[in-house]
XYZ file of C-alpha atoms in Angstrom:
728
model
C -184.770 6.420 21.989
C -186.406 4.957 24.723
C -186.519 7.260 28.139
C -184.667 5.270 30.811
C -187.104 6.982 33.375
C -189.965 5.811 32.014
C -190.717 2.143 33.931
C -193.894 1.782 32.004
C -192.546 0.952 28.711
C -189.445 -0.792 30.257
C -189.596 -4.726 29.364
C -190.121 -7.130 32.568
C -187.238 -9.259 32.768
C -187.884 -13.091 33.495
C -185.158 -12.966 36.131
C -187.540 -10.833 38.324
C -190.113 -13.608 38.286
C -187.811 -16.406 39.164
C -186.299 -14.020 41.922
C -189.753 -13.465 43.547
C -190.791 -17.038 43.266
C -187.454 -17.962 45.200
C -188.111 -15.454 47.821
C -191.631 -16.902 48.368
C -190.181 -20.324 48.766
C -187.608 -19.425 51.114
C -190.083 -17.490 53.177
C -192.550 -20.094 53.152
C -190.096 -22.971 54.107
C -188.751 -20.519 56.819
C -192.082 -19.685 58.384
C -193.168 -23.531 58.307
C -190.041 -24.440 60.177
C -190.272 -21.832 62.736
C -194.070 -22.589 62.973
C -193.016 -26.384 63.641
C -190.491 -25.144 65.931
C -193.071 -23.157 68.033
C -195.266 -26.298 68.174
C -192.588 -28.672 69.245
C -191.621 -26.148 72.008
C -195.612 -26.237 72.984
C -195.561 -29.820 73.107
C -192.130 -29.946 75.099
C -193.253 -27.687 77.656
C -196.726 -29.404 78.240
C -194.894 -32.816 78.574
C -192.411 -31.492 81.125
C -195.528 -31.603 83.623
C -195.251 -35.309 83.647
C -191.374 -35.818 83.484
C -190.433 -38.328 86.424
C -187.478 -38.054 88.586
C -185.817 -40.193 91.037
C -187.112 -43.723 91.376
C -190.148 -43.341 89.118
C -187.897 -42.417 86.363
C -186.215 -45.729 86.628
C -189.263 -47.337 86.820
C -190.679 -45.770 83.555
C -187.532 -46.655 81.915
C -187.581 -49.940 82.370
C -191.029 -50.241 81.637
C -190.461 -48.630 78.339
C -187.532 -50.939 77.367
C -189.840 -53.924 78.568
C -192.617 -52.879 75.933
C -190.074 -52.408 73.298
C -188.387 -55.931 74.096
C -192.326 -57.028 74.336
C -193.275 -55.789 70.921
C -190.354 -57.223 69.108
C -190.860 -60.690 70.825
C -194.634 -60.347 69.745
C -193.691 -59.809 66.165
C -191.150 -62.916 66.238
C -194.116 -64.897 67.674
C -196.413 -63.999 65.120
C -194.048 -64.714 62.324
C -193.597 -68.184 63.826
C -197.195 -68.870 64.131
C -197.969 -67.734 60.484
C -197.620 -71.230 58.955
C -199.688 -72.759 61.776
C -202.631 -70.577 60.835
C -202.314 -72.174 57.388
C -203.752 -75.149 58.523
C -206.782 -73.474 59.424
C -207.556 -72.273 56.146
C -209.047 -75.648 54.796
C -211.650 -77.942 56.115
C -209.712 -78.807 59.446
C -212.876 -81.301 60.304
C -212.199 -83.140 56.947
C -210.414 -86.003 58.703
C -213.393 -86.938 60.459
C -215.096 -88.138 57.058
C -213.245 -91.366 57.442
C -214.020 -94.344 59.878
C -211.466 -97.123 59.331
C -211.391 -100.606 61.267
C -207.706 -101.947 60.548
C -206.974 -105.383 60.673
C -203.447 -107.274 60.619
C -202.174 -109.473 57.801
C -204.113 -112.581 59.094
C -207.129 -110.630 59.419
C -207.372 -110.072 63.277
C -208.456 -106.586 64.420
C -205.821 -104.093 65.690
C -207.371 -100.779 65.948
C -209.396 -97.775 64.521
C -208.802 -94.633 63.045
C -210.985 -91.615 61.999
C -214.413 -91.134 63.656
C -214.840 -93.862 66.278
C -217.591 -96.053 65.566
C -218.961 -95.539 68.832
C -221.011 -92.302 68.055
C -219.622 -89.717 70.488
C -222.481 -87.972 72.872
C -223.051 -84.188 72.862
C -221.446 -82.468 76.008
C -225.005 -81.826 77.494
C -225.593 -85.987 77.461
C -222.397 -87.021 79.390
C -222.448 -87.719 82.809
C -221.737 -84.590 84.962
C -218.893 -86.204 86.973
C -216.990 -87.440 83.589
C -216.813 -83.528 82.649
C -216.086 -82.570 85.993
C -213.319 -85.169 86.369
C -211.889 -84.115 83.184
C -211.679 -80.445 84.057
C -210.284 -81.119 87.419
C -207.680 -82.912 86.019
C -206.729 -81.100 82.870
C -208.116 -77.518 83.119
C -209.965 -76.158 86.352
C -210.274 -72.859 84.804
C -211.291 -73.758 81.416
C -214.688 -71.987 81.207
C -212.829 -68.777 82.727
C -209.579 -68.441 80.392
C -209.013 -67.352 76.761
C -207.333 -70.417 75.705
C -204.033 -69.716 77.528
C -204.398 -69.837 81.603
C -201.738 -67.569 82.711
C -202.621 -68.127 86.237
C -202.367 -72.004 85.594
C -199.166 -71.654 84.154
C -197.560 -69.497 86.961
C -199.186 -72.220 89.321
C -197.425 -75.072 87.378
C -194.273 -73.369 87.289
C -194.236 -72.576 90.861
C -195.074 -76.158 91.700
C -192.420 -77.513 89.214
C -189.644 -75.363 90.829
C -190.788 -76.308 94.191
C -190.491 -79.867 93.110
C -187.259 -79.536 91.219
C -189.008 -81.539 88.250
C -191.836 -81.344 86.039
C -194.773 -82.335 88.016
C -197.551 -80.112 86.586
C -198.139 -79.158 83.210
C -199.567 -75.455 82.206
C -201.225 -76.365 78.921
C -204.998 -75.851 78.652
C -207.321 -78.224 77.034
C -207.636 -75.822 73.957
C -204.042 -75.868 73.701
C -203.852 -79.491 73.850
C -206.780 -79.678 71.170
C -204.644 -77.420 68.952
C -201.852 -79.506 69.256
C -203.999 -82.650 68.243
C -205.741 -80.859 65.578
C -203.035 -79.232 63.744
C -199.531 -79.935 65.087
C -197.274 -82.857 65.882
C -195.558 -84.072 69.292
C -192.230 -82.482 68.619
C -191.001 -80.726 71.569
C -189.865 -77.495 70.322
C -190.206 -73.616 70.925
C -191.816 -73.096 67.606
C -194.604 -75.672 68.036
C -195.275 -74.227 71.494
C -195.514 -70.856 69.739
C -197.894 -72.213 67.351
C -199.808 -74.219 69.872
C -200.660 -70.800 72.020
C -201.737 -68.907 68.695
C -203.874 -71.476 67.477
C -205.669 -71.934 71.166
C -206.245 -68.137 70.786
C -207.885 -69.081 67.083
C -209.932 -71.593 68.419
C -211.302 -69.958 71.255
C -212.459 -67.044 68.866
C -213.797 -69.514 66.283
C -215.267 -72.343 68.269
C -217.507 -72.279 71.492
C -216.276 -73.741 74.688
C -218.778 -76.849 74.716
C -217.529 -77.565 71.011
C -213.932 -77.399 72.154
C -214.420 -79.855 75.056
C -216.359 -82.052 72.711
C -213.487 -81.983 70.544
C -211.016 -82.849 72.974
C -213.043 -85.509 74.489
C -213.230 -87.127 70.850
C -209.735 -86.770 69.837
C -207.469 -87.314 72.671
C -205.461 -90.818 72.664
C -206.816 -92.725 75.228
C -204.525 -95.990 75.192
C -205.133 -99.239 73.628
C -205.443 -97.941 70.257
C -208.629 -96.114 71.119
C -209.117 -92.169 70.519
C -212.026 -90.463 72.221
C -213.688 -90.849 75.593
C -216.443 -92.826 73.775
C -214.352 -95.506 72.002
C -212.412 -95.769 75.367
C -215.492 -96.338 77.562
C -216.486 -99.147 75.016
C -212.741 -100.662 74.881
C -212.280 -100.631 78.519
C -215.458 -100.841 80.183
C -217.841 -102.295 77.323
C -220.591 -99.738 78.005
C -221.456 -96.439 76.388
C -219.867 -93.148 77.525
C -223.302 -91.963 78.993
C -223.537 -94.586 81.244
C -219.877 -94.684 83.061
C -220.004 -94.697 87.062
C -217.646 -91.987 88.861
C -215.187 -94.629 89.323
C -214.841 -95.515 85.707
C -215.003 -91.705 84.827
C -212.224 -91.056 87.069
C -210.343 -93.824 85.295
C -210.743 -92.423 81.963
C -209.942 -88.740 83.006
C -206.773 -90.346 84.208
C -205.711 -91.358 80.816
C -205.073 -88.143 79.467
C -201.995 -87.621 80.792
C -200.142 -90.849 79.940
C -202.307 -93.426 78.353
C -199.674 -95.973 77.844
C -198.673 -95.637 81.390
C -202.232 -95.902 83.035
C -204.189 -98.051 80.505
C -206.184 -100.499 82.575
C -205.648 -103.356 80.458
C -201.881 -103.014 80.754
C -201.539 -101.762 84.378
C -204.253 -102.145 86.380
C -202.987 -101.130 89.709
C -201.388 -98.156 88.145
C -204.702 -97.181 86.477
C -206.518 -97.314 89.627
C -204.199 -95.225 91.746
C -204.197 -92.574 89.123
C -207.965 -92.431 89.286
C -207.749 -92.023 93.200
C -205.680 -88.950 91.954
C -208.513 -87.952 89.665
C -211.058 -88.148 92.650
C -208.906 -86.114 94.763
C -208.473 -83.359 92.162
C -212.502 -83.548 92.052
C -212.526 -82.913 95.870
C -209.464 -79.953 95.627
C -211.385 -78.090 92.785
C -214.763 -78.207 95.032
C -216.459 -80.003 91.965
C -217.406 -82.770 94.574
C -217.199 -83.282 98.446
C -215.113 -86.311 99.847
C -218.549 -87.948 100.823
C -219.453 -88.091 97.164
C -216.272 -89.791 95.959
C -215.786 -92.134 98.834
C -217.576 -94.792 97.232
C -215.617 -94.835 94.021
C -212.556 -94.928 96.004
C -213.609 -98.078 98.045
C -214.966 -99.548 94.625
C -212.593 -99.052 91.810
C -213.533 -99.503 88.273
C -212.969 -102.723 86.817
C -212.019 -103.334 82.864
C -212.685 -105.980 80.241
C -210.144 -108.511 79.956
C -207.947 -107.575 76.891
C -204.872 -109.048 77.324
C -201.679 -106.819 77.527
C -201.418 -106.315 73.842
C -200.882 -102.912 72.835
C -201.970 -101.718 69.319
C -199.490 -100.756 66.592
C -200.298 -97.218 66.854
C -197.346 -95.414 65.151
C -198.182 -97.849 62.179
C -202.011 -97.264 62.187
C -201.329 -93.636 62.027
C -199.238 -93.861 59.064
C -201.702 -96.537 57.303
C -204.847 -94.233 58.094
C -203.055 -91.564 55.980
C -202.334 -94.107 53.574
C -206.250 -95.024 53.214
C -207.116 -91.287 52.836
C -204.728 -91.093 49.902
C -206.091 -94.517 48.267
C -209.634 -94.258 49.202
C -210.247 -90.672 48.576
C -212.222 -91.249 45.264
C -214.225 -93.929 46.794
C -217.776 -93.594 47.288
C -217.827 -94.698 51.020
C -215.530 -93.812 53.807
C -216.740 -96.455 56.128
C -214.247 -98.997 55.519
C -212.305 -102.214 56.768
C -208.600 -102.196 55.905
C -206.531 -105.457 55.886
C -202.958 -104.088 56.744
C -199.535 -105.780 56.149
C -198.383 -105.543 59.645
C -197.434 -108.746 61.416
C -198.163 -108.420 65.316
C -195.289 -110.554 66.246
C -192.667 -108.907 64.183
C -194.032 -105.699 65.390
C -193.751 -106.873 69.154
C -190.058 -107.915 68.338
C -189.191 -104.600 66.597
C -190.624 -102.776 69.686
C -188.742 -104.715 72.024
C -185.469 -104.821 69.996
C -185.555 -100.511 69.914
C -186.563 -100.329 73.636
C -184.307 -102.955 75.126
C -181.140 -101.372 73.242
C -181.981 -98.081 74.773
C -182.643 -99.409 78.034
C -179.249 -101.200 78.151
C -177.078 -98.755 76.358
C -179.261 -95.294 75.630
C -177.874 -93.692 79.007
C -174.295 -94.577 78.344
C -174.411 -93.121 74.602
C -176.697 -90.194 75.533
C -179.616 -91.064 73.240
C -183.439 -91.249 74.167
C -185.005 -92.073 70.759
C -185.168 -94.751 68.196
C -187.064 -95.482 65.002
C -187.232 -98.645 62.910
C -189.137 -99.814 59.764
C -189.157 -103.513 58.530
C -190.063 -104.357 55.089
C -190.509 -107.879 53.606
C -189.227 -108.697 50.311
C -192.196 -107.846 47.997
C -192.587 -104.322 49.768
C -194.961 -105.176 52.602
C -194.377 -103.211 55.658
C -194.239 -105.932 58.445
C -193.334 -103.297 61.508
C -192.792 -99.671 62.124
C -191.491 -98.259 65.646
C -192.161 -94.413 65.570
C -190.786 -94.036 69.049
C -190.488 -95.255 72.574
C -193.817 -94.575 73.906
C -196.748 -93.503 71.720
C -198.842 -92.563 75.001
C -196.265 -89.990 75.701
C -195.633 -88.569 72.123
C -197.576 -89.508 68.897
C -195.274 -87.912 66.579
C -194.043 -90.498 64.171
C -189.917 -90.770 63.842
C -190.336 -93.265 61.495
C -192.405 -91.787 58.912
C -192.351 -88.180 59.628
C -188.983 -86.931 61.185
C -186.461 -85.814 58.881
C -182.890 -86.573 59.925
C -179.793 -86.491 58.033
C -178.924 -90.072 56.928
C -174.927 -89.690 56.698
C -173.196 -92.463 54.875
C -176.342 -94.286 54.534
C -177.095 -92.084 51.552
C -173.981 -92.835 49.488
C -175.841 -95.974 48.018
C -177.352 -93.676 45.208
C -174.128 -92.247 44.152
C -172.397 -95.467 44.344
C -175.101 -96.892 42.402
C -174.908 -94.130 39.720
C -171.099 -95.001 39.316
C -172.100 -98.791 38.820
C -174.438 -97.619 36.225
C -171.570 -95.584 34.350
C -169.665 -98.736 34.010
C -167.427 -98.749 37.040
C -167.136 -102.147 39.018
C -166.271 -102.826 42.945
C -162.744 -103.476 41.925
C -162.101 -100.194 40.100
C -159.122 -98.343 41.839
C -159.610 -94.826 42.968
C -157.944 -92.544 45.240
C -158.678 -91.735 48.827
C -157.173 -88.196 49.214
C -158.242 -84.715 50.388
C -160.410 -82.963 47.885
C -162.373 -79.624 47.663
C -165.228 -78.785 45.642
C -165.802 -74.843 45.712
C -165.613 -73.803 49.406
C -166.651 -76.981 50.644
C -163.627 -79.665 51.739
C -165.080 -83.076 53.132
C -163.147 -84.905 55.565
C -163.167 -88.683 56.715
C -163.906 -90.060 59.840
C -160.197 -89.546 61.522
C -158.930 -87.345 59.118
C -156.940 -90.149 57.664
C -156.620 -90.848 53.723
C -155.972 -94.344 52.522
C -154.469 -93.261 49.063
C -154.968 -95.875 46.354
C -158.003 -98.384 46.976
C -160.708 -99.974 45.115
C -164.418 -98.657 45.474
C -165.584 -102.071 47.330
C -163.305 -101.081 49.962
C -164.157 -97.330 49.945
C -167.767 -98.201 50.736
C -167.137 -100.824 53.233
C -164.811 -98.412 55.293
C -167.283 -95.305 54.485
C -164.946 -93.154 53.441
C -166.324 -89.825 52.604
C -163.891 -88.291 49.912
C -164.819 -91.148 47.435
C -168.708 -90.350 46.740
C -167.502 -86.795 46.544
C -164.888 -87.600 44.057
C -167.324 -89.905 42.091
C -169.607 -87.212 41.765
C -167.124 -84.464 41.079
C -164.878 -86.380 38.422
C -167.101 -89.064 37.038
C -170.617 -88.227 37.131
C -170.190 -84.770 35.586
C -169.484 -82.422 38.666
C -172.253 -80.014 39.637
C -174.768 -81.735 37.035
C -174.239 -85.126 39.146
C -176.174 -83.548 41.861
C -179.557 -83.633 39.761
C -178.638 -87.156 39.094
C -178.186 -88.331 42.458
C -181.495 -86.600 43.286
C -183.489 -88.449 40.789
C -181.707 -91.860 41.519
C -183.082 -91.291 45.155
C -186.364 -90.508 43.969
C -186.349 -93.637 41.492
C -185.279 -95.884 44.720
C -188.495 -94.375 46.635
C -187.346 -91.554 48.779
C -190.192 -89.249 48.726
C -188.741 -86.431 51.091
C -187.622 -83.568 48.901
C -183.837 -83.275 48.621
C -181.792 -80.398 48.687
C -179.939 -79.449 45.327
C -176.516 -79.020 46.971
C -172.740 -80.342 46.582
C -172.698 -81.894 50.090
C -175.704 -84.496 49.483
C -173.099 -87.448 48.329
C -172.210 -87.850 51.971
C -175.852 -87.543 53.240
C -176.523 -83.968 54.447
C -179.851 -83.671 52.889
C -182.838 -84.773 55.615
C -184.915 -88.063 54.591
C -187.036 -90.288 56.981
C -186.427 -94.056 58.336
C -189.172 -95.125 55.894
C -187.458 -93.277 53.097
C -184.152 -95.265 53.671
C -186.002 -98.645 54.449
C -187.866 -98.175 50.774
C -184.599 -97.585 49.102
C -182.375 -100.170 50.705
C -185.451 -102.969 49.582
C -184.403 -102.265 46.078
C -181.428 -104.363 46.481
C -182.993 -107.697 47.448
C -185.738 -107.130 45.054
C -182.913 -107.410 42.171
C -182.974 -103.704 41.169
C -186.570 -103.351 40.825
C -188.830 -100.761 42.822
C -189.546 -102.410 46.505
C -193.244 -101.435 45.932
C -193.428 -100.455 49.801
C -197.087 -100.548 51.223
C -199.019 -100.884 54.289
C -202.421 -101.608 52.783
C -203.262 -104.877 51.272
C -206.927 -104.649 50.864
C -209.908 -102.295 51.408
C -213.235 -103.335 51.946
C -216.722 -102.053 52.765
C -218.945 -103.220 55.383
C -220.905 -105.450 52.971
C -217.571 -107.378 52.147
C -216.667 -105.946 48.747
C -213.203 -105.508 47.995
C -212.770 -101.840 46.881
C -208.971 -101.889 46.363
C -206.394 -104.776 46.494
C -202.762 -103.997 46.185
C -201.973 -107.009 44.170
C -204.631 -106.278 41.562
C -204.698 -102.517 41.515
C -201.067 -101.191 42.281
C -198.955 -100.728 39.306
C -196.253 -103.291 38.415
C -192.922 -102.828 39.793
C -190.443 -100.743 37.539
C -186.703 -101.501 37.030
C -184.587 -98.615 38.722
C -181.230 -100.316 38.543
C -179.780 -102.366 35.895
C -178.986 -106.165 36.741
C -175.187 -105.601 36.360
C -175.610 -102.623 38.639
C -177.322 -104.291 41.343
C -175.183 -107.097 41.267
C -172.214 -104.952 41.766
C -174.024 -102.780 44.563
C -174.987 -106.178 46.520
C -171.534 -107.633 46.153
C -170.147 -104.536 47.910
C -173.072 -104.081 50.799
C -172.813 -107.605 51.882
C -169.132 -107.033 52.463
C -170.083 -103.981 55.168
C -171.253 -106.374 57.892
C -168.326 -108.766 57.793
C -165.041 -106.498 56.788
C -166.748 -102.967 57.130
C -168.277 -100.772 59.678
C -171.238 -103.090 60.395
C -169.851 -106.129 62.157
C -172.473 -105.899 64.751
C -175.308 -106.300 62.200
C -174.268 -109.609 60.935
C -176.880 -112.112 61.350
C -175.590 -115.493 62.180
C -176.134 -118.019 59.493
C -178.070 -115.476 57.185
C -176.339 -113.299 54.409
C -176.390 -109.717 55.318
C -175.970 -106.365 53.464
C -176.394 -103.016 54.625
C -174.846 -99.422 55.104
C -174.165 -97.579 58.293
C -174.572 -93.861 58.653
C -173.320 -91.363 61.285
C -173.756 -87.590 60.753
C -171.879 -84.571 62.007
C -171.372 -83.904 65.855
C -172.854 -87.583 66.310
C -176.761 -86.467 66.318
C -177.933 -89.226 64.217
C -176.808 -92.920 63.850
C -178.216 -95.428 61.171
C -178.053 -98.703 59.661
C -179.944 -99.780 56.866
C -179.587 -103.192 56.151
C -181.331 -106.349 54.113
C -181.241 -110.018 53.858
C -182.805 -112.387 51.054
C -186.113 -111.820 53.079
C -186.177 -108.568 54.847
C -184.887 -105.021 54.760
C -184.868 -102.526 57.787
C -183.774 -99.140 58.354
C -182.843 -98.374 61.795
C -182.417 -94.833 63.452
C -181.292 -93.569 66.797
C -180.964 -89.815 68.192
C -182.754 -87.120 70.279
C -185.457 -85.335 69.688
C -183.857 -82.042 70.293
C -180.770 -82.896 67.859
C -178.332 -82.733 70.954
C -175.100 -84.669 70.115
C -174.706 -88.541 71.316
C -171.976 -89.549 73.358
C -169.979 -90.588 70.030
C -172.745 -93.216 68.702
C -172.043 -94.384 65.379
C -174.448 -96.561 62.872
C -171.940 -99.667 63.630
C -172.960 -99.632 67.416
C -176.930 -99.206 68.533
C -178.361 -99.177 65.110
C -176.486 -102.261 63.955
C -177.056 -104.043 66.844
C -180.683 -103.394 67.024
C -180.850 -104.612 63.355
C -179.376 -107.921 64.465
C -181.778 -108.164 67.323
C -184.854 -108.013 65.013
C -183.396 -109.928 62.264
C -182.552 -113.017 64.469
C -186.339 -113.241 65.330
C -187.720 -112.267 61.959
C -185.466 -115.217 60.366
C -186.823 -118.062 62.750
C -188.774 -120.736 60.989
C -188.428 -119.148 57.317
C -186.970 -120.635 54.236
C -183.839 -118.420 53.615
C -184.132 -116.521 50.396
C -180.903 -115.690 48.169
C -179.740 -111.931 47.521
C -179.819 -111.475 43.728
C -176.468 -110.840 42.392
C -174.259 -112.468 44.940
C -172.847 -115.625 43.984
C -170.389 -116.263 46.953
C -172.615 -117.086 50.068
C -170.624 -114.640 52.336
C -167.619 -112.479 51.561
C -165.731 -113.266 54.255
C -164.075 -116.849 54.963
C -165.003 -116.817 58.877
C -168.389 -115.989 58.159
C -168.778 -118.488 55.443
C -167.567 -121.011 58.026
C -169.977 -119.725 60.469
C -172.823 -120.338 57.777
C -171.930 -123.736 57.092
C -171.778 -124.603 60.988
C -175.261 -123.094 61.379
C -176.595 -124.758 58.413
C -175.425 -128.061 59.221
C -177.024 -127.537 62.806
C -180.254 -126.079 61.384
C -180.373 -129.469 59.179
C -180.015 -131.730 62.265
C -182.730 -129.955 63.943
C -185.089 -129.689 60.786
C -185.368 -126.078 60.693
C -183.598 -122.973 59.427
C -184.038 -120.736 62.795
C -181.983 -118.243 64.444
C -181.460 -117.539 67.947
C -184.381 -115.329 69.494
C -182.946 -112.276 70.876
C -183.198 -111.974 74.726
C -185.537 -109.052 75.136
C -188.220 -107.922 77.624
C -191.964 -107.611 77.019
C -193.434 -104.017 76.829
C -195.313 -104.708 80.348
C -191.786 -105.830 82.055
C -190.162 -102.879 80.285
C -192.518 -100.414 81.708
C -192.190 -101.719 84.985
C -188.514 -101.580 85.229
C -189.012 -97.944 84.050
C -191.542 -97.160 86.641
C -189.329 -98.814 89.434
C -186.323 -96.860 88.276
C -188.105 -93.598 88.151
C -189.468 -94.586 92.001
C -185.527 -95.076 92.922
C -184.738 -92.096 91.563
C -187.341 -90.000 93.496
C -186.794 -92.019 96.750
C -185.497 -90.346 99.730
C -181.780 -90.147 100.287
C -179.962 -92.769 102.208
C -178.984 -92.395 105.943
C -175.670 -90.416 106.706
C -172.579 -92.409 106.680
C -171.871 -92.437 110.082
C -175.326 -93.985 110.812
C -174.565 -96.492 108.125
C -171.301 -97.408 109.554
C -172.793 -97.824 113.267
C -175.364 -100.274 111.902
C -172.981 -102.294 110.069
C -171.006 -102.592 113.254
C -173.997 -103.645 115.093
C -174.726 -106.573 112.426
C -172.896 -109.726 113.016
C -171.078 -110.694 109.537
C -172.559 -114.136 108.725
C -169.639 -114.674 106.575
C -167.481 -115.308 109.785
C -169.857 -117.864 111.468
């Protein structure tokens, strides 16, 4: 029997060990917590010495909140800037590999792109007065700031508030170079944030002299020239190292608004601007009044270049096309014959500008874009905006905007391929697709109608019903996307059930390319801006007719005939009656987006296709502008000019000359008149030249800034004092 008092012989229980472990854990945690508490109390007692009271407490609270908000804002701006830094990962100087001289369709020189043929001189070899003139006008503290001039920005904001308008800009030369190298000219907050971060990146990676050299070589200087060296040759016929003070002042004045101050367009304005630059030199203490007085008395004169402006938006796009085509070629110093017709380009510019000048303010719209393609695919004109000198962003080739109902052609063409005809009946009634319920313009429904009427009246429910009930439901969306790609749309299209009514963004160039399929008889339009590429020995390195692949059929003859029969009704009995060209069979489709942000007309004749867009860069709504208003009117203005003295070609698939009896009568009367005159010309639109337009705009600006009229009582007194000549 075991002795109960003998502890040595008693077996140790496992529970005792566990109790000891538990006790050790509890005591350790308690001791640690106690130590932390003591430490925290000591820290609290220490920081009580710095506790503020009264006014200082409020100051520190505000400062703390400002730091929190500032940190959050910095993180947000950094997130916005990260995509911009991707541009710096590659060889951002690679665009200098090409030197291209562009010719129009007839072989006349129209501009340069890439590295300018006039070799730019190093900063140390430039005239001292040219560098000082640029710095005094564009960025006086260039060698002092770190890419962003906070003092200059504050000064500009103060002057703008004082003048109640934008009279000074706060961007540094580094910021402007960042925009020229990596970004577009879109006026958005996102772009400004990216510009600021890229300016800091440039300052950290490139020397000040190199930044200034790149800026002087890349800035647009008017007349189709980029860089001070090219501008010196173009305007003065001399090397940039030889320009006088007066000429340097004129060059420096071009950076702000090259289109407005280009001396070959408006010499008085250029000289007035040069005088401001001379004043800047004196005010910045770079020169004395005695040093600049000679340049004031003897302003610069320029070589007579006429008042022709280079088609810069087209040249920017054509340069990208050259780099794509000529990348594998052994030489990058090239002469390129383009497809542009200078006369058509001037008419297109005038059509867009005159429409905006006459009606833009009433419709609250400030920008327009246009692309004109001749049957066969040659781009004859491209309008990327109102003023290239003010904004080099190409709204025709780069701006992504919702096309609205002009996108419906892809859904309708698939329906025609599926065996439907223009006379096929269909129901216009409310429809829902998942959680989406599209509505017609005016929220009205027509009931039982045929497809040609639905297209002419631009009814929204019909293409949705076709996609949902005829083309396979959700499976129809990839088909519509594929159809748009076949027609020539290069912009990625969203895979969304709303695209049948045009909610996915495209470019004006995309829509012009696609609509050109119809006058091409259902074949690819083969849109192109480059006809030939040659080296300086005259060897043809690329020829479109020789090297481009042949056109493929993208629409069957039956479907093409059905589509053209329906689209040629739209300008006569549909939504685009203002687009009908007198004496010329016209087809097309309007487009108007939600909240009236974008308005389109994409149309064609047997000879030409054009896509026209109007809207605002900041996406603000217009004053109820539709595709049947400004875009259709502009299309008609251009087509009136384009069809003068040309042989009218038929539109494939359309047997009846015009779908409307009244239009047919107009065609017959016009044909009889043309026969009597021995030509088939249309009436030239009444538009103004670019020079006249710019003069009127400058005059309007001066009137807006003029001093107010005299008080009403003084006017009344003066009226009494002047005899009324009508009574005599």
